[in-house]
Amino acid sequence: MDQVVLRNVRKDFTTKLLGTVTAVENFNLNVAEGECFSFLGPSGCGKTTTLRMIAGFEDLSDGEIELCGKPVSIKAKNLYVPPEKRDLGMVFQAFAVWPHMNIFDNVAFPLNVRKVPRAEMKERVEKALKHCSLDGMEKEYPGNLSGGQQQRIALARAIVTNPKVMLLDEPLSNLDPKLRESMRFEIKKLQKEFGFTIIFVTHDQSEAMAISERMLVMDMGRQVQIGTPTELYNKPNSRFVHKFLGQSTFTNCVIENGKAYAKGNLQQLLPVDPPKGCDHEMILATRPNQIDINKESGYESVVENRIFLTDYTEYQVKVGDTLVQVQTPHRVEFSVGEKCFLRFPNAMWYPMEDEAAEAERNRRQLV
Ligand code: ADP
Ligand code: MG
């Protein structure tokens, strides 16, 4: 059964400064029971707003939301179920723990609100603390703990009510990189033990790829692509998704009579076929580690720069007037100025960048 369903959801905000901004539009989603699903996208793309609508902290401008088979928000019927009746757990980016309460009371808080009897409360809090590796720390105050431990308190407080759905809004962003990686596994472990469904919001691509079964890339309030991490990485449907997931190198190209040339060099054909009936100018997108640099065949050029990095060597090679990055294992050797040939397996073609879109993206990040 789908546990989180959104249909045609829209949210407008109106402020004096910007007028009306459509923060989320035409948003449709089905998340299955037990799934870990991520929303990924740059700051201002509407991730938090969507999560807050699911949680019930924000009403909808249009559309409907169902949780566990029951409608919780329907704009047209003015139906709205408050957050505490939605059977959700939530953890946010800021360590939202109460400094004046000890760990036990912090975690017991949602059970207190629900008037759970004392003995049962104790048992459930202890279980939640144990699962979050905080057992024995009931009497400590959050101020004495590290960021990672504070975020564990927030996690324990979110799981203590045994929610069916867990909403996590950049919960690891304030932690240092090592801890962030280990907490990903802890969250997945908790999910296995408690069996909840996760919606995980992040602007960090590797985090989304590591944690989720499926994910959604968002841009300017819109859904750009939904799929598994590998589908999105291997078949990005736009330049935006290509750039957002993994490293990209883009070559500006000119298409003439069904043949592709690098912009700035119409003398030499590119060894890639452009899509049929495409625009006159297109972008060839590749991953720097998937370009084949060799001494035999392909697009002929010379190595402009060579950078020795810890895990690979990066060559910069002019393709027309674009400087293309090529990453190879250290053993492939070319020196600066040496002739080389490039091939572009797994390349993707996209239309040229829309500059108006970039300006709008920046505007959304300002607020
Ligand atoms: P994200 O979480 O992806 O960074 P948000 O959902 O916070 O993005 O914001 C999406 C858009 O909605 C942004 O343009 C933001 O400025 C706007 N927005 C969010 N909350 C409000 C609000 N309370 N009032 C006005 N505009 C808002
Ligand atoms: Mg946000």
XYZ file of C-alpha atoms and ligand atoms in Angstrom:
395
model
C 0.000 0.000 0.000
C 1.149 3.558 -0.662
C 1.660 5.266 2.644
C 2.245 8.816 1.495
C 0.240 10.102 -1.461
C 0.236 13.658 -2.823
C -2.028 14.689 -5.688
C -1.610 17.943 -7.591
C -0.315 19.744 -4.549
C 0.500 23.444 -4.842
C 1.698 26.008 -2.335
C 1.875 29.765 -2.926
C 3.481 32.218 -0.549
C 2.817 35.901 -0.825
C 5.238 38.378 0.675
C 5.570 42.156 0.362
C 9.079 41.827 -0.968
C 8.573 39.252 -3.728
C 4.854 39.175 -4.359
C 3.581 35.633 -4.911
C 6.035 32.761 -5.170
C 4.748 29.324 -6.094
C 6.988 27.310 -3.778
C 5.601 23.927 -4.892
C 3.400 23.111 -7.874
C 1.737 20.196 -9.595
C 3.326 17.846 -7.092
C 2.375 14.159 -7.306
C 3.934 11.436 -5.220
C 3.358 7.858 -4.066
C 5.680 6.497 -1.425
C 5.233 2.812 -0.550
C 5.142 1.330 2.929
C 8.669 0.816 4.279
C 10.291 2.756 1.445
C 13.054 5.287 1.971
C 12.386 8.141 -0.410
C 14.483 11.318 -0.762
C 13.716 14.823 -1.973
C 16.869 16.285 -3.446
C 17.412 19.751 -4.838
C 19.143 23.092 -4.326
C 18.222 25.489 -1.571
C 14.866 27.171 -2.239
C 13.466 24.438 -4.534
C 10.559 23.651 -2.188
C 11.710 20.584 -0.224
C 10.909 21.872 3.255
C 7.600 23.378 2.145
C 6.500 19.994 0.758
C 7.543 18.206 3.939
C 5.717 20.770 6.094
C 2.545 20.232 4.066
C 2.824 16.466 4.620
C 3.366 17.103 8.330
C 0.384 19.450 8.523
C 2.341 22.582 9.508
C 1.409 24.261 6.273
C -1.970 24.263 4.523
C -2.243 23.642 0.779
C -3.077 26.173 -1.918
C -4.417 23.265 -3.954
C -4.453 19.463 -4.102
C -4.682 16.666 -1.561
C -2.550 14.514 0.714
C -3.233 11.015 2.071
C -1.279 9.263 4.803
C -1.653 5.531 5.451
C -4.759 5.407 3.264
C -6.551 8.297 5.029
C -6.994 11.801 3.633
C -5.255 14.382 5.861
C -5.402 17.506 3.668
C -7.903 18.172 0.898
C -7.989 21.769 -0.226
C -11.295 21.530 -2.125
C -13.110 20.104 0.906
C -11.297 22.251 3.449
C -10.240 19.045 5.156
C -7.232 19.356 7.455
C -5.941 16.956 10.105
C -3.548 18.621 12.619
C 0.082 17.385 12.862
C -0.326 15.513 16.164
C -3.062 13.355 14.617
C -1.027 12.350 11.540
C 1.034 9.508 13.045
C 4.364 10.976 11.974
C 7.821 11.324 13.452
C 9.922 14.324 12.485
C 13.541 15.389 12.734
C 14.843 18.705 11.467
C 18.208 20.160 10.621
C 18.519 22.265 13.761
C 18.977 20.174 16.881
C 15.482 20.840 18.140
C 15.951 19.517 21.663
C 14.881 21.332 24.820
C 17.974 22.427 26.742
C 16.151 22.700 30.106
C 14.919 19.078 29.976
C 17.091 16.043 30.520
C 17.312 13.388 27.833
C 14.575 11.232 29.327
C 12.101 14.130 29.417
C 13.036 15.264 25.934
C 12.295 11.841 24.504
C 9.217 11.291 26.710
C 7.668 14.573 25.590
C 5.453 13.215 22.771
C 4.235 10.426 25.067
C 3.396 12.967 27.768
C 1.331 14.906 25.264
C -0.495 11.674 24.418
C -0.989 10.913 28.131
C 0.706 7.519 27.968
C 0.784 5.831 31.441
C 4.038 6.250 33.397
C 5.251 2.618 33.319
C 4.658 2.221 29.605
C 6.305 5.575 28.972
C 9.441 4.501 30.823
C 9.652 1.300 28.858
C 9.185 3.000 25.495
C 11.651 5.802 26.212
C 14.281 3.300 27.313
C 13.767 1.252 24.175
C 14.065 4.339 21.948
C 17.226 5.474 23.767
C 18.767 2.036 23.448
C 18.123 1.956 19.704
C 19.769 5.372 19.380
C 22.802 4.352 21.491
C 21.854 6.741 24.294
C 21.035 4.205 26.990
C 22.297 5.117 30.437
C 22.221 8.838 29.548
C 18.638 9.544 30.687
C 19.666 12.146 33.288
C 22.119 14.100 31.120
C 21.188 17.484 29.687
C 21.504 18.103 25.922
C 23.961 20.985 26.443
C 26.606 18.505 27.612
C 26.357 16.391 24.479
C 27.911 16.533 21.015
C 25.955 17.526 17.911
C 25.683 13.888 16.862
C 24.291 12.878 20.243
C 21.820 15.754 20.205
C 20.564 14.651 16.829
C 20.179 11.136 18.263
C 17.941 12.578 20.968
C 15.796 14.101 18.244
C 15.711 10.715 16.474
C 14.779 8.899 19.695
C 11.987 11.409 20.291
C 10.725 10.843 16.765
C 10.635 7.028 17.037
C 9.218 6.820 20.559
C 5.618 7.123 19.332
C 6.171 4.298 16.832
C 5.148 6.402 13.845
C 4.294 4.877 10.473
C 6.048 7.646 8.577
C 9.251 9.486 9.436
C 9.941 12.904 7.947
C 13.597 13.915 8.072
C 14.539 17.423 6.922
C 18.307 17.664 6.383
C 18.828 15.936 9.747
C 22.547 15.399 9.183
C 23.536 18.758 7.688
C 24.916 20.167 10.927
C 27.146 17.184 11.617
C 30.735 16.736 10.510
C 31.266 14.564 7.402
C 32.442 11.369 9.155
C 29.564 11.402 11.599
C 27.146 12.208 8.806
C 28.128 9.016 7.019
C 27.749 6.801 10.051
C 24.385 8.363 10.960
C 23.045 7.416 7.513
C 23.540 3.781 8.448
C 21.996 4.313 11.855
C 18.879 5.775 10.285
C 18.596 2.831 7.898
C 19.069 0.434 10.815
C 16.327 2.142 12.799
C 14.074 1.916 9.786
C 14.651 -1.848 9.592
C 13.953 -2.316 13.283
C 10.868 -0.113 13.491
C 9.577 -0.589 9.936
C 8.588 2.995 9.231
C 8.479 4.744 5.863
C 11.015 7.553 5.424
C 10.862 10.793 3.507
C 14.337 12.230 3.655
C 15.097 15.763 2.526
C 18.602 16.779 1.554
C 20.575 18.995 -0.791
C 23.474 16.506 -0.629
C 23.478 14.140 -3.606
C 25.660 11.423 -2.110
C 23.518 11.339 1.007
C 20.353 10.918 -1.048
C 21.975 8.241 -3.201
C 23.307 6.322 -0.218
C 20.121 6.296 1.801
C 17.206 6.015 -0.583
C 15.520 3.359 -2.670
C 13.995 6.050 -4.877
C 14.437 9.753 -5.048
C 12.989 12.890 -6.534
C 15.044 15.760 -7.901
C 13.278 19.112 -7.506
C 13.958 22.490 -9.091
C 12.073 25.739 -8.535
C 9.047 24.092 -6.953
C 8.737 21.465 -9.659
C 9.413 17.763 -9.845
C 12.170 17.197 -12.383
C 12.780 13.441 -12.204
C 11.827 10.487 -10.006
C 13.709 7.190 -9.995
C 16.221 4.958 -8.296
C 19.659 6.491 -7.634
C 21.177 4.492 -10.524
C 18.412 5.478 -12.962
C 18.887 9.133 -12.142
C 22.670 8.930 -12.344
C 22.769 6.978 -15.615
C 19.820 8.572 -17.407
C 19.372 12.125 -16.164
C 16.435 13.661 -18.045
C 17.918 17.157 -18.047
C 21.150 19.040 -17.782
C 20.012 20.139 -14.323
C 19.786 16.557 -13.012
C 23.045 15.598 -14.743
C 24.834 18.407 -12.962
C 23.164 17.801 -9.638
C 24.024 14.087 -9.407
C 27.712 13.380 -9.697
C 30.330 15.265 -11.644
C 29.587 16.551 -15.125
C 31.532 18.021 -17.971
C 29.522 19.858 -20.626
C 30.642 20.588 -24.183
C 28.909 23.255 -26.248
C 28.101 21.793 -29.654
C 26.760 22.820 -33.026
C 24.607 20.417 -35.043
C 24.705 20.651 -38.829
C 23.068 18.204 -41.251
C 22.642 15.665 -38.482
C 26.339 15.804 -37.501
C 27.794 17.110 -34.253
C 30.723 19.528 -33.994
C 32.240 21.153 -30.952
C 31.444 24.857 -30.928
C 34.578 26.692 -32.029
C 35.854 23.861 -34.235
C 33.747 23.020 -37.252
C 36.689 21.253 -38.927
C 36.436 18.042 -36.940
C 33.404 15.822 -36.390
C 32.633 14.668 -32.867
C 32.520 10.871 -32.562
C 28.950 10.962 -31.180
C 25.647 11.083 -33.037
C 23.295 13.876 -32.022
C 19.611 13.078 -31.442
C 17.384 13.309 -34.529
C 15.681 16.610 -35.170
C 17.398 18.446 -32.299
C 18.185 22.162 -32.039
C 21.077 23.771 -33.878
C 22.995 24.251 -30.618
C 23.127 21.476 -28.027
C 25.132 20.454 -24.982
C 27.000 17.166 -24.840
C 27.081 15.957 -21.244
C 29.476 13.355 -19.913
C 30.939 12.226 -16.609
C 34.640 13.139 -16.422
C 35.460 9.562 -15.416
C 33.568 8.068 -18.367
C 35.366 9.900 -21.161
C 37.877 7.668 -22.889
C 41.230 9.389 -23.445
C 43.556 7.362 -25.660
C 46.364 7.537 -28.205
C 44.565 5.941 -31.155
C 41.183 7.282 -32.195
C 38.386 9.712 -31.469
C 38.282 13.489 -31.322
C 41.837 14.753 -31.728
C 43.154 17.423 -29.392
C 46.031 18.175 -27.002
C 46.291 18.019 -23.231
C 46.134 21.563 -21.804
C 46.581 20.693 -18.126
C 47.246 17.673 -16.013
C 46.336 17.601 -12.340
C 47.401 14.762 -10.090
C 44.689 14.206 -7.484
C 44.639 11.646 -4.686
C 42.376 9.101 -6.368
C 42.752 9.918 -10.072
C 44.511 12.074 -12.644
C 42.527 14.851 -14.268
C 43.345 16.009 -17.786
C 41.892 19.182 -19.233
C 41.454 19.001 -22.960
C 40.058 21.606 -25.371
C 37.099 20.352 -27.371
C 36.312 23.282 -29.662
C 36.198 26.221 -27.273
C 35.129 24.140 -24.236
C 37.739 22.919 -21.756
C 36.656 19.357 -20.979
C 37.676 17.492 -17.833
C 38.749 13.873 -18.148
C 39.471 11.770 -15.081
C 41.460 8.567 -15.390
C 43.234 6.125 -13.101
C 46.837 7.231 -12.521
C 48.263 4.662 -14.894
C 47.042 6.370 -18.103
C 49.888 8.756 -18.930
C 49.774 11.892 -21.054
C 51.928 14.956 -20.616
C 50.861 18.568 -21.081
C 50.934 19.501 -24.771
C 50.735 15.888 -25.924
C 48.334 14.822 -28.649
C 45.379 12.773 -27.433
C 42.049 11.416 -28.676
C 38.738 11.479 -26.848
C 35.690 9.232 -27.061
C 32.423 9.892 -25.270
C 30.623 6.678 -24.306
C 27.361 7.138 -22.333
C 27.128 10.769 -23.402
C 23.793 12.576 -23.089
C 22.446 15.482 -25.175
C 20.576 18.440 -23.700
C 19.306 21.778 -24.991
C 21.335 24.892 -24.113
C 20.968 26.311 -20.601
C 18.054 28.615 -20.009
C 19.501 31.731 -18.377
C 16.146 32.947 -17.091
C 15.853 29.710 -15.102
C 19.197 30.322 -13.415
C 18.093 33.809 -12.346
C 14.827 32.444 -10.929
C 16.698 29.706 -9.040
C 18.896 32.351 -7.408
C 15.911 34.489 -6.480
C 14.362 31.560 -4.615
C 17.505 31.045 -2.577
C 17.555 34.619 -1.336
C 14.498 34.461 0.854
P 14.109 24.261 0.411
O 13.695 23.564 1.660
O 14.168 23.383 -0.775
O 15.387 25.030 0.585
P 11.765 25.899 0.881
O 10.643 24.932 0.820
O 12.219 26.324 2.227
O 12.999 25.359 0.038
O 11.372 27.210 0.063
C 10.789 27.187 -1.240
C 10.423 28.577 -1.676
O 9.349 29.066 -0.875
C 11.555 29.582 -1.531
O 11.490 30.501 -2.593
C 11.231 30.265 -0.229
O 11.740 31.553 -0.240
C 9.709 30.254 -0.216
N 9.162 30.218 1.158
C 9.273 29.183 2.027
N 8.647 29.449 3.196
C 8.109 30.699 3.052
C 7.315 31.546 3.898
N 6.939 31.152 5.119
N 6.953 32.753 3.407
C 7.309 33.136 2.161
N 8.043 32.382 1.321
C 8.438 31.188 1.746
Mg 14.756 23.353 3.484
